[in-house]
Amino acid sequence: MGLNLNDKKAVVAEVSAKVATAQTIVVAEYRGIQVGHLTQLRAKARTQGVYLRVLKNTLARKSVEGTQFAGLADSMVGPLIYSISDDAVAAAKVIADFAKTNDKLVITAGNYAGKQLDKAAVVALASIPSREVLIAQIMGLMLTPVSSFARGLAALAAKKSEGSAPVAEAAAEEAPAAA
């Protein structure tokens, strides 16, 4: 049973709200995928904060109309699943990871910050580490010189304390002999 006009307007409004805050949209053909596998994909998308939806292409075109994602309209042909995320790589990562294990999910296009992406570009975007991992890597790089300096100072202090211990023992031995 099809949607009536009010239902279609509601769907377009919902998807348009997601698109308004999105950084990335990835479009993939899902022809032939079993329902159980799609359920797993949806669960994975939910945990990653990705909005995943199967839409009629005409409704999807209306949802992206007038946005930075309007260029995707040409790619909206066939049975498609739309992956939309506020995170730059999450939508691409969810779809690309699932496509590795299920060859029936075929990435057709994507758009990141208004730039059209083909399948190879979507896979490349998916290979970028997440924001949290990148921040941790940068912090590690920033802390490396400081921790190296601290280890060097500790080694220098240990070396001086080793060298001063025999001198202190010799001074202690001479002090009673002088008395």
Short mmCIF file of N, CA and C in Angstrom, two decimals:
data_model
loop_
_atom_site.label_atom_id
_atom_site.label_comp_id
_atom_site.label_asym_id
_atom_site.label_seq_id
_atom_site.Cartn_x
_atom_site.Cartn_y
_atom_site.Cartn_z
N MET A 1 0.84 -1.17 0.00
CA MET A 1 0.00 0.00 0.00
C MET A 1 0.89 1.23 0.00
N GLY A 2 0.62 2.15 -0.90
CA GLY A 2 1.43 3.36 -1.04
C GLY A 2 1.12 4.39 0.02
N LEU A 3 1.96 5.39 0.07
CA LEU A 3 1.78 6.47 1.02
C LEU A 3 0.84 7.52 0.45
N ASN A 4 0.03 8.13 1.31
CA ASN A 4 -0.80 9.23 0.84
C ASN A 4 0.04 10.51 0.86
N LEU A 5 -0.51 11.57 0.37
CA LEU A 5 0.24 12.82 0.21
C LEU A 5 0.77 13.34 1.54
N ASN A 6 -0.02 13.26 2.60
CA ASN A 6 0.43 13.74 3.91
C ASN A 6 1.58 12.89 4.44
N ASP A 7 1.52 11.57 4.24
CA ASP A 7 2.61 10.69 4.67
C ASP A 7 3.88 11.01 3.91
N LYS A 8 3.75 11.26 2.61
CA LYS A 8 4.92 11.60 1.79
C LYS A 8 5.55 12.91 2.26
N LYS A 9 4.72 13.89 2.58
CA LYS A 9 5.23 15.17 3.09
C LYS A 9 5.95 14.97 4.41
N ALA A 10 5.42 14.10 5.26
CA ALA A 10 6.06 13.82 6.55
C ALA A 10 7.42 13.15 6.35
N VAL A 11 7.50 12.21 5.41
CA VAL A 11 8.77 11.52 5.14
C VAL A 11 9.80 12.53 4.61
N VAL A 12 9.37 13.37 3.67
CA VAL A 12 10.28 14.37 3.09
C VAL A 12 10.75 15.33 4.18
N ALA A 13 9.86 15.74 5.06
CA ALA A 13 10.24 16.65 6.15
C ALA A 13 11.24 15.99 7.10
N GLU A 14 11.01 14.72 7.43
CA GLU A 14 11.92 13.99 8.33
C GLU A 14 13.31 13.85 7.71
N VAL A 15 13.35 13.42 6.47
CA VAL A 15 14.63 13.21 5.80
C VAL A 15 15.33 14.55 5.55
N SER A 16 14.57 15.59 5.21
CA SER A 16 15.15 16.91 5.00
C SER A 16 15.79 17.44 6.27
N ALA A 17 15.19 17.17 7.42
CA ALA A 17 15.77 17.58 8.70
C ALA A 17 17.11 16.88 8.94
N LYS A 18 17.19 15.60 8.60
CA LYS A 18 18.45 14.86 8.75
C LYS A 18 19.50 15.39 7.78
N VAL A 19 19.09 15.67 6.54
CA VAL A 19 20.01 16.16 5.51
C VAL A 19 20.54 17.54 5.87
N ALA A 20 19.73 18.36 6.53
CA ALA A 20 20.13 19.72 6.88
C ALA A 20 21.34 19.75 7.81
N THR A 21 21.48 18.74 8.66
CA THR A 21 22.60 18.71 9.60
C THR A 21 23.70 17.75 9.17
N ALA A 22 23.49 17.05 8.06
CA ALA A 22 24.43 15.99 7.64
C ALA A 22 25.69 16.55 7.01
N GLN A 23 26.77 15.78 7.15
CA GLN A 23 28.01 16.05 6.45
C GLN A 23 28.19 15.09 5.28
N THR A 24 27.66 13.88 5.43
CA THR A 24 27.88 12.84 4.43
C THR A 24 26.59 12.07 4.16
N ILE A 25 26.39 11.77 2.87
CA ILE A 25 25.32 10.86 2.46
C ILE A 25 25.95 9.83 1.54
N VAL A 26 25.66 8.56 1.81
CA VAL A 26 26.13 7.46 0.95
C VAL A 26 24.91 6.71 0.46
N VAL A 27 24.91 6.42 -0.84
CA VAL A 27 23.79 5.74 -1.48
C VAL A 27 24.29 4.38 -1.96
N ALA A 28 23.53 3.32 -1.64
CA ALA A 28 23.92 1.97 -2.04
C ALA A 28 22.70 1.20 -2.52
N GLU A 29 22.93 0.34 -3.50
CA GLU A 29 21.87 -0.53 -4.01
C GLU A 29 21.83 -1.78 -3.15
N TYR A 30 20.63 -2.15 -2.72
CA TYR A 30 20.49 -3.27 -1.79
C TYR A 30 19.73 -4.45 -2.40
N ARG A 31 19.62 -4.51 -3.69
CA ARG A 31 18.85 -5.55 -4.37
C ARG A 31 19.35 -6.95 -3.98
N GLY A 32 18.45 -7.81 -3.49
CA GLY A 32 18.77 -9.19 -3.19
C GLY A 32 19.27 -9.46 -1.79
N ILE A 33 19.33 -8.45 -0.95
CA ILE A 33 19.80 -8.67 0.43
C ILE A 33 18.65 -9.18 1.27
N GLN A 34 18.94 -10.17 2.09
CA GLN A 34 17.91 -10.75 2.96
C GLN A 34 17.55 -9.76 4.07
N VAL A 35 16.33 -9.86 4.54
CA VAL A 35 15.82 -8.96 5.55
C VAL A 35 16.67 -9.02 6.83
N GLY A 36 17.10 -10.21 7.21
CA GLY A 36 17.92 -10.36 8.40
C GLY A 36 19.23 -9.58 8.30
N HIS A 37 19.82 -9.60 7.12
CA HIS A 37 21.07 -8.85 6.92
C HIS A 37 20.82 -7.35 6.96
N LEU A 38 19.70 -6.90 6.39
CA LEU A 38 19.36 -5.47 6.46
C LEU A 38 19.12 -5.05 7.90
N THR A 39 18.54 -5.92 8.69
CA THR A 39 18.30 -5.63 10.10
C THR A 39 19.63 -5.46 10.83
N GLN A 40 20.60 -6.31 10.51
CA GLN A 40 21.94 -6.18 11.11
C GLN A 40 22.58 -4.86 10.70
N LEU A 41 22.43 -4.50 9.43
CA LEU A 41 22.98 -3.23 8.94
C LEU A 41 22.34 -2.05 9.67
N ARG A 42 21.04 -2.09 9.85
CA ARG A 42 20.35 -1.00 10.56
C ARG A 42 20.80 -0.90 12.01
N ALA A 43 21.00 -2.05 12.65
CA ALA A 43 21.46 -2.05 14.04
C ALA A 43 22.86 -1.44 14.14
N LYS A 44 23.73 -1.81 13.23
CA LYS A 44 25.09 -1.26 13.21
C LYS A 44 25.05 0.25 12.97
N ALA A 45 24.19 0.68 12.06
CA ALA A 45 24.06 2.11 11.76
C ALA A 45 23.58 2.87 12.99
N ARG A 46 22.62 2.32 13.70
CA ARG A 46 22.10 2.98 14.90
C ARG A 46 23.20 3.18 15.94
N THR A 47 24.04 2.15 16.13
CA THR A 47 25.10 2.27 17.13
C THR A 47 26.15 3.31 16.73
N GLN A 48 26.30 3.54 15.43
CA GLN A 48 27.28 4.51 14.94
C GLN A 48 26.68 5.91 14.78
N GLY A 49 25.40 6.07 15.06
CA GLY A 49 24.75 7.37 14.93
C GLY A 49 24.44 7.74 13.49
N VAL A 50 24.21 6.74 12.65
CA VAL A 50 23.93 6.95 11.23
C VAL A 50 22.44 6.73 10.99
N TYR A 51 21.84 7.66 10.24
CA TYR A 51 20.44 7.54 9.85
C TYR A 51 20.42 6.72 8.57
N LEU A 52 19.79 5.56 8.61
CA LEU A 52 19.76 4.64 7.47
C LEU A 52 18.30 4.40 7.10
N ARG A 53 18.00 4.60 5.82
CA ARG A 53 16.61 4.49 5.41
C ARG A 53 16.49 4.07 3.96
N VAL A 54 15.53 3.22 3.67
CA VAL A 54 15.15 2.88 2.31
C VAL A 54 14.04 3.86 1.94
N LEU A 55 14.25 4.59 0.85
CA LEU A 55 13.29 5.63 0.43
C LEU A 55 12.93 5.47 -1.03
N LYS A 56 11.78 5.98 -1.37
CA LYS A 56 11.45 6.14 -2.79
C LYS A 56 12.38 7.24 -3.30
N ASN A 57 12.93 7.02 -4.48
CA ASN A 57 13.90 7.97 -5.02
C ASN A 57 13.32 9.36 -5.23
N THR A 58 12.05 9.45 -5.60
CA THR A 58 11.45 10.77 -5.80
C THR A 58 11.38 11.53 -4.47
N LEU A 59 11.09 10.83 -3.38
CA LEU A 59 11.06 11.48 -2.07
C LEU A 59 12.46 11.89 -1.63
N ALA A 60 13.44 11.05 -1.93
CA ALA A 60 14.83 11.38 -1.60
C ALA A 60 15.29 12.60 -2.39
N ARG A 61 14.93 12.67 -3.68
CA ARG A 61 15.31 13.83 -4.49
C ARG A 61 14.71 15.11 -3.93
N LYS A 62 13.45 15.04 -3.49
CA LYS A 62 12.82 16.23 -2.90
C LYS A 62 13.50 16.61 -1.59
N SER A 63 13.98 15.63 -0.85
CA SER A 63 14.63 15.88 0.44
C SER A 63 15.98 16.59 0.28
N VAL A 64 16.70 16.29 -0.79
CA VAL A 64 18.02 16.90 -0.98
C VAL A 64 17.98 18.14 -1.88
N GLU A 65 16.81 18.42 -2.42
CA GLU A 65 16.64 19.56 -3.31
C GLU A 65 17.02 20.86 -2.59
N GLY A 66 17.90 21.64 -3.22
CA GLY A 66 18.30 22.92 -2.65
C GLY A 66 19.35 22.82 -1.57
N THR A 67 19.94 21.66 -1.35
CA THR A 67 21.00 21.48 -0.35
C THR A 67 22.31 21.21 -1.06
N GLN A 68 23.36 21.07 -0.28
CA GLN A 68 24.67 20.75 -0.85
C GLN A 68 24.71 19.34 -1.44
N PHE A 69 23.70 18.53 -1.14
CA PHE A 69 23.64 17.16 -1.63
C PHE A 69 22.78 17.01 -2.89
N ALA A 70 22.36 18.12 -3.48
CA ALA A 70 21.47 18.08 -4.64
C ALA A 70 22.10 17.33 -5.81
N GLY A 71 23.42 17.29 -5.90
CA GLY A 71 24.11 16.58 -6.97
C GLY A 71 23.88 15.08 -6.95
N LEU A 72 23.45 14.56 -5.83
CA LEU A 72 23.18 13.12 -5.72
C LEU A 72 21.94 12.69 -6.49
N ALA A 73 21.09 13.64 -6.85
CA ALA A 73 19.82 13.32 -7.50
C ALA A 73 20.02 12.49 -8.76
N ASP A 74 21.10 12.72 -9.50
CA ASP A 74 21.37 11.96 -10.72
C ASP A 74 21.67 10.49 -10.42
N SER A 75 22.17 10.20 -9.22
CA SER A 75 22.54 8.83 -8.84
C SER A 75 21.39 8.06 -8.21
N MET A 76 20.27 8.69 -8.03
CA MET A 76 19.15 8.07 -7.33
C MET A 76 18.27 7.28 -8.30
N VAL A 77 18.77 6.10 -8.66
CA VAL A 77 18.07 5.22 -9.60
C VAL A 77 18.16 3.80 -9.06
N GLY A 78 17.03 3.10 -9.02
CA GLY A 78 17.02 1.72 -8.56
C GLY A 78 16.66 1.62 -7.10
N PRO A 79 16.66 0.40 -6.56
CA PRO A 79 16.35 0.21 -5.14
C PRO A 79 17.55 0.62 -4.29
N LEU A 80 17.42 1.74 -3.61
CA LEU A 80 18.56 2.31 -2.87
C LEU A 80 18.27 2.43 -1.39
N ILE A 81 19.37 2.32 -0.63
CA ILE A 81 19.32 2.59 0.80
C ILE A 81 20.20 3.82 1.01
N TYR A 82 19.70 4.75 1.82
CA TYR A 82 20.39 6.02 2.04
C TYR A 82 20.98 6.03 3.45
N SER A 83 22.26 6.33 3.53
CA SER A 83 22.98 6.40 4.79
C SER A 83 23.39 7.86 4.99
N ILE A 84 22.88 8.47 6.06
CA ILE A 84 23.08 9.90 6.30
C ILE A 84 23.70 10.06 7.69
N SER A 85 24.79 10.86 7.77
CA SER A 85 25.41 11.04 9.08
C SER A 85 25.94 12.46 9.26
N ASP A 86 25.94 12.88 10.52
CA ASP A 86 26.53 14.16 10.89
C ASP A 86 28.04 14.05 10.96
N ASP A 87 28.53 12.86 11.27
CA ASP A 87 29.96 12.58 11.29
C ASP A 87 30.43 12.41 9.85
N ALA A 88 31.62 12.91 9.55
CA ALA A 88 32.11 12.90 8.17
C ALA A 88 32.32 11.50 7.61
N VAL A 89 32.71 10.54 8.43
CA VAL A 89 33.04 9.22 7.90
C VAL A 89 32.09 8.11 8.32
N ALA A 90 31.22 8.36 9.26
CA ALA A 90 30.38 7.28 9.81
C ALA A 90 29.49 6.63 8.76
N ALA A 91 28.83 7.42 7.93
CA ALA A 91 27.92 6.84 6.92
C ALA A 91 28.69 5.97 5.94
N ALA A 92 29.83 6.46 5.49
CA ALA A 92 30.65 5.70 4.55
C ALA A 92 31.20 4.44 5.20
N LYS A 93 31.62 4.55 6.45
CA LYS A 93 32.21 3.41 7.16
C LYS A 93 31.17 2.30 7.36
N VAL A 94 29.96 2.64 7.75
CA VAL A 94 28.92 1.63 7.99
C VAL A 94 28.61 0.88 6.70
N ILE A 95 28.40 1.62 5.62
CA ILE A 95 28.04 0.99 4.35
C ILE A 95 29.23 0.19 3.79
N ALA A 96 30.42 0.76 3.81
CA ALA A 96 31.60 0.07 3.25
C ALA A 96 31.93 -1.20 4.04
N ASP A 97 31.84 -1.14 5.36
CA ASP A 97 32.11 -2.33 6.18
C ASP A 97 31.11 -3.43 5.89
N PHE A 98 29.83 -3.06 5.73
CA PHE A 98 28.82 -4.06 5.43
C PHE A 98 29.00 -4.62 4.03
N ALA A 99 29.40 -3.77 3.10
CA ALA A 99 29.60 -4.22 1.71
C ALA A 99 30.75 -5.21 1.60
N LYS A 100 31.71 -5.15 2.52
CA LYS A 100 32.83 -6.10 2.52
C LYS A 100 32.34 -7.52 2.79
N THR A 101 31.33 -7.63 3.65
CA THR A 101 30.85 -8.96 4.03
C THR A 101 29.63 -9.40 3.23
N ASN A 102 29.01 -8.49 2.50
CA ASN A 102 27.82 -8.82 1.73
C ASN A 102 27.94 -8.20 0.34
N ASP A 103 28.23 -9.03 -0.65
CA ASP A 103 28.50 -8.52 -2.00
C ASP A 103 27.25 -8.02 -2.71
N LYS A 104 26.07 -8.24 -2.14
CA LYS A 104 24.84 -7.76 -2.77
C LYS A 104 24.58 -6.28 -2.48
N LEU A 105 25.25 -5.72 -1.49
CA LEU A 105 25.15 -4.29 -1.23
C LEU A 105 26.21 -3.60 -2.08
N VAL A 106 25.77 -2.81 -3.03
CA VAL A 106 26.67 -2.17 -3.98
C VAL A 106 26.63 -0.66 -3.77
N ILE A 107 27.75 -0.09 -3.39
CA ILE A 107 27.85 1.37 -3.21
C ILE A 107 27.75 2.01 -4.59
N THR A 108 26.84 2.95 -4.74
CA THR A 108 26.68 3.60 -6.04
C THR A 108 27.22 5.02 -6.05
N ALA A 109 27.05 5.76 -4.97
CA ALA A 109 27.52 7.15 -4.94
C ALA A 109 27.55 7.65 -3.51
N GLY A 110 28.09 8.83 -3.37
CA GLY A 110 28.12 9.49 -2.07
C GLY A 110 28.35 10.96 -2.26
N ASN A 111 28.21 11.68 -1.17
CA ASN A 111 28.45 13.11 -1.20
C ASN A 111 28.97 13.50 0.17
N TYR A 112 30.11 14.17 0.18
CA TYR A 112 30.69 14.65 1.42
C TYR A 112 30.89 16.15 1.29
N ALA A 113 30.22 16.90 2.12
CA ALA A 113 30.34 18.36 2.15
C ALA A 113 30.15 18.98 0.77
N GLY A 114 29.19 18.47 0.02
CA GLY A 114 28.89 19.04 -1.29
C GLY A 114 29.72 18.51 -2.43
N LYS A 115 30.63 17.61 -2.16
CA LYS A 115 31.48 17.03 -3.21
C LYS A 115 30.98 15.63 -3.55
N GLN A 116 30.74 15.40 -4.83
CA GLN A 116 30.29 14.10 -5.29
C GLN A 116 31.39 13.06 -5.10
N LEU A 117 31.01 11.87 -4.69
CA LEU A 117 31.96 10.78 -4.49
C LEU A 117 31.49 9.57 -5.29
N ASP A 118 32.45 8.90 -5.94
CA ASP A 118 32.13 7.63 -6.58
C ASP A 118 32.42 6.51 -5.58
N LYS A 119 32.28 5.27 -6.02
CA LYS A 119 32.45 4.14 -5.12
C LYS A 119 33.84 4.13 -4.48
N ALA A 120 34.88 4.37 -5.28
CA ALA A 120 36.25 4.35 -4.76
C ALA A 120 36.45 5.46 -3.72
N ALA A 121 35.88 6.62 -3.96
CA ALA A 121 36.01 7.73 -3.02
C ALA A 121 35.27 7.45 -1.71
N VAL A 122 34.13 6.77 -1.80
CA VAL A 122 33.39 6.41 -0.59
C VAL A 122 34.19 5.41 0.23
N VAL A 123 34.80 4.43 -0.43
CA VAL A 123 35.63 3.44 0.27
C VAL A 123 36.85 4.13 0.89
N ALA A 124 37.44 5.08 0.17
CA ALA A 124 38.58 5.83 0.72
C ALA A 124 38.15 6.65 1.94
N LEU A 125 36.99 7.27 1.87
CA LEU A 125 36.47 8.04 3.00
C LEU A 125 36.22 7.12 4.20
N ALA A 126 35.74 5.92 3.93
CA ALA A 126 35.47 4.96 5.01
C ALA A 126 36.74 4.48 5.69
N SER A 127 37.87 4.54 5.00
CA SER A 127 39.12 4.06 5.59
C SER A 127 39.77 5.08 6.52
N ILE A 128 39.25 6.29 6.54
CA ILE A 128 39.78 7.31 7.45
C ILE A 128 39.36 6.95 8.87
N PRO A 129 40.29 7.03 9.82
CA PRO A 129 39.91 6.72 11.21
C PRO A 129 38.86 7.70 11.72
N SER A 130 38.15 7.30 12.75
CA SER A 130 37.11 8.16 13.32
C SER A 130 37.74 9.38 13.99
N ARG A 131 36.90 10.34 14.30
CA ARG A 131 37.35 11.59 14.90
C ARG A 131 38.08 11.32 16.23
N GLU A 132 37.54 10.44 17.05
CA GLU A 132 38.13 10.14 18.34
C GLU A 132 39.52 9.52 18.18
N VAL A 133 39.67 8.63 17.21
CA VAL A 133 40.97 7.99 16.96
C VAL A 133 41.98 9.03 16.48
N LEU A 134 41.56 9.91 15.59
CA LEU A 134 42.46 10.95 15.10
C LEU A 134 42.91 11.89 16.22
N ILE A 135 41.99 12.26 17.10
CA ILE A 135 42.35 13.11 18.23
C ILE A 135 43.34 12.40 19.14
N ALA A 136 43.12 11.11 19.39
CA ALA A 136 44.04 10.34 20.23
C ALA A 136 45.43 10.26 19.59
N GLN A 137 45.47 10.08 18.27
CA GLN A 137 46.76 10.02 17.58
C GLN A 137 47.49 11.36 17.66
N ILE A 138 46.78 12.45 17.48
CA ILE A 138 47.40 13.77 17.57
C ILE A 138 47.90 14.04 18.98
N MET A 139 47.10 13.67 19.98
CA MET A 139 47.54 13.86 21.37
C MET A 139 48.78 13.03 21.66
N GLY A 140 48.84 11.83 21.13
CA GLY A 140 50.03 11.00 21.30
C GLY A 140 51.26 11.64 20.68
N LEU A 141 51.08 12.22 19.49
CA LEU A 141 52.20 12.91 18.84
C LEU A 141 52.63 14.13 19.62
N MET A 142 51.67 14.84 20.21
CA MET A 142 52.01 16.03 20.98
C MET A 142 52.70 15.67 22.29
N LEU A 143 52.34 14.54 22.87
CA LEU A 143 52.92 14.14 24.15
C LEU A 143 54.28 13.47 24.00
N THR A 144 54.62 12.99 22.82
CA THR A 144 55.88 12.28 22.63
C THR A 144 57.09 13.13 23.02
N PRO A 145 57.25 14.37 22.54
CA PRO A 145 58.42 15.15 22.94
C PRO A 145 58.46 15.43 24.45
N VAL A 146 57.31 15.69 25.05
CA VAL A 146 57.26 15.98 26.48
C VAL A 146 57.66 14.75 27.28
N SER A 147 57.12 13.59 26.92
CA SER A 147 57.45 12.38 27.67
C SER A 147 58.91 11.97 27.45
N SER A 148 59.43 12.19 26.25
CA SER A 148 60.85 11.90 26.00
C SER A 148 61.74 12.81 26.85
N PHE A 149 61.37 14.07 26.95
CA PHE A 149 62.13 15.02 27.76
C PHE A 149 62.09 14.60 29.23
N ALA A 150 60.92 14.19 29.71
CA ALA A 150 60.78 13.76 31.10
C ALA A 150 61.61 12.51 31.37
N ARG A 151 61.61 11.56 30.44
CA ARG A 151 62.43 10.35 30.62
C ARG A 151 63.92 10.71 30.64
N GLY A 152 64.31 11.65 29.78
CA GLY A 152 65.71 12.09 29.76
C GLY A 152 66.11 12.73 31.07
N LEU A 153 65.26 13.57 31.63
CA LEU A 153 65.56 14.19 32.93
C LEU A 153 65.63 13.15 34.04
N ALA A 154 64.75 12.17 34.00
CA ALA A 154 64.76 11.11 35.02
C ALA A 154 66.05 10.29 34.91
N ALA A 155 66.48 10.01 33.68
CA ALA A 155 67.72 9.24 33.50
C ALA A 155 68.91 10.06 33.98
N LEU A 156 68.92 11.35 33.70
CA LEU A 156 70.00 12.22 34.14
C LEU A 156 70.04 12.30 35.67
N ALA A 157 68.89 12.42 36.29
CA ALA A 157 68.82 12.47 37.75
C ALA A 157 69.29 11.15 38.35
N ALA A 158 68.91 10.04 37.73
CA ALA A 158 69.34 8.73 38.24
C ALA A 158 70.86 8.58 38.10
N LYS A 159 71.40 9.06 37.01
CA LYS A 159 72.84 8.95 36.80
C LYS A 159 73.60 9.81 37.81
N LYS A 160 73.10 11.01 38.07
CA LYS A 160 73.75 11.89 39.05
C LYS A 160 73.66 11.29 40.45
N SER A 161 72.51 10.69 40.78
CA SER A 161 72.37 10.12 42.12
C SER A 161 73.26 8.89 42.28
N GLU A 162 73.52 8.13 41.19
CA GLU A 162 74.44 7.00 41.25
C GLU A 162 75.86 7.50 41.44
N GLY A 163 76.23 8.55 40.76
CA GLY A 163 77.58 9.10 40.87
C GLY A 163 77.80 9.78 42.20
N SER A 164 76.81 10.36 42.80
CA SER A 164 76.97 11.07 44.06
C SER A 164 76.93 10.12 45.25
N ALA A 165 76.39 8.93 45.10
CA ALA A 165 76.33 7.97 46.21
C ALA A 165 77.73 7.52 46.62
N PRO A 166 78.65 7.15 45.70
CA PRO A 166 80.00 6.77 46.16
C PRO A 166 80.74 7.94 46.79
N VAL A 167 80.52 9.14 46.28
CA VAL A 167 81.18 10.32 46.85
C VAL A 167 80.68 10.55 48.27
N ALA A 168 79.38 10.40 48.49
CA ALA A 168 78.81 10.59 49.82
C ALA A 168 79.33 9.53 50.78
N GLU A 169 79.50 8.28 50.31
CA GLU A 169 80.03 7.22 51.16
C GLU A 169 81.48 7.50 51.51
N ALA A 170 82.25 7.98 50.55
CA ALA A 170 83.65 8.28 50.82
C ALA A 170 83.76 9.44 51.79
N ALA A 171 82.93 10.41 51.67
CA ALA A 171 82.94 11.55 52.60
C ALA A 171 82.56 11.10 54.00
N ALA A 172 81.63 10.16 54.10
CA ALA A 172 81.19 9.66 55.41
C ALA A 172 82.32 8.85 56.05
N GLU A 173 83.11 8.12 55.26
CA GLU A 173 84.21 7.34 55.80
C GLU A 173 85.34 8.24 56.27
N GLU A 174 85.58 9.34 55.55
CA GLU A 174 86.67 10.26 55.92
C GLU A 174 86.30 11.07 57.15
N ALA A 175 85.05 11.37 57.34
CA ALA A 175 84.64 12.21 58.44
C ALA A 175 84.96 11.55 59.78
N PRO A 176 84.68 10.25 60.04
CA PRO A 176 85.03 9.66 61.34
C PRO A 176 86.56 9.55 61.51
N ALA A 177 87.29 9.33 60.42
CA ALA A 177 88.74 9.17 60.53
C ALA A 177 89.38 10.48 60.94
N ALA A 178 88.83 11.59 60.53
CA ALA A 178 89.39 12.90 60.85
C ALA A 178 89.11 13.24 62.29
N ALA A 179 88.14 12.69 62.91
CA ALA A 179 87.78 13.04 64.26
C ALA A 179 88.62 12.38 65.25
#
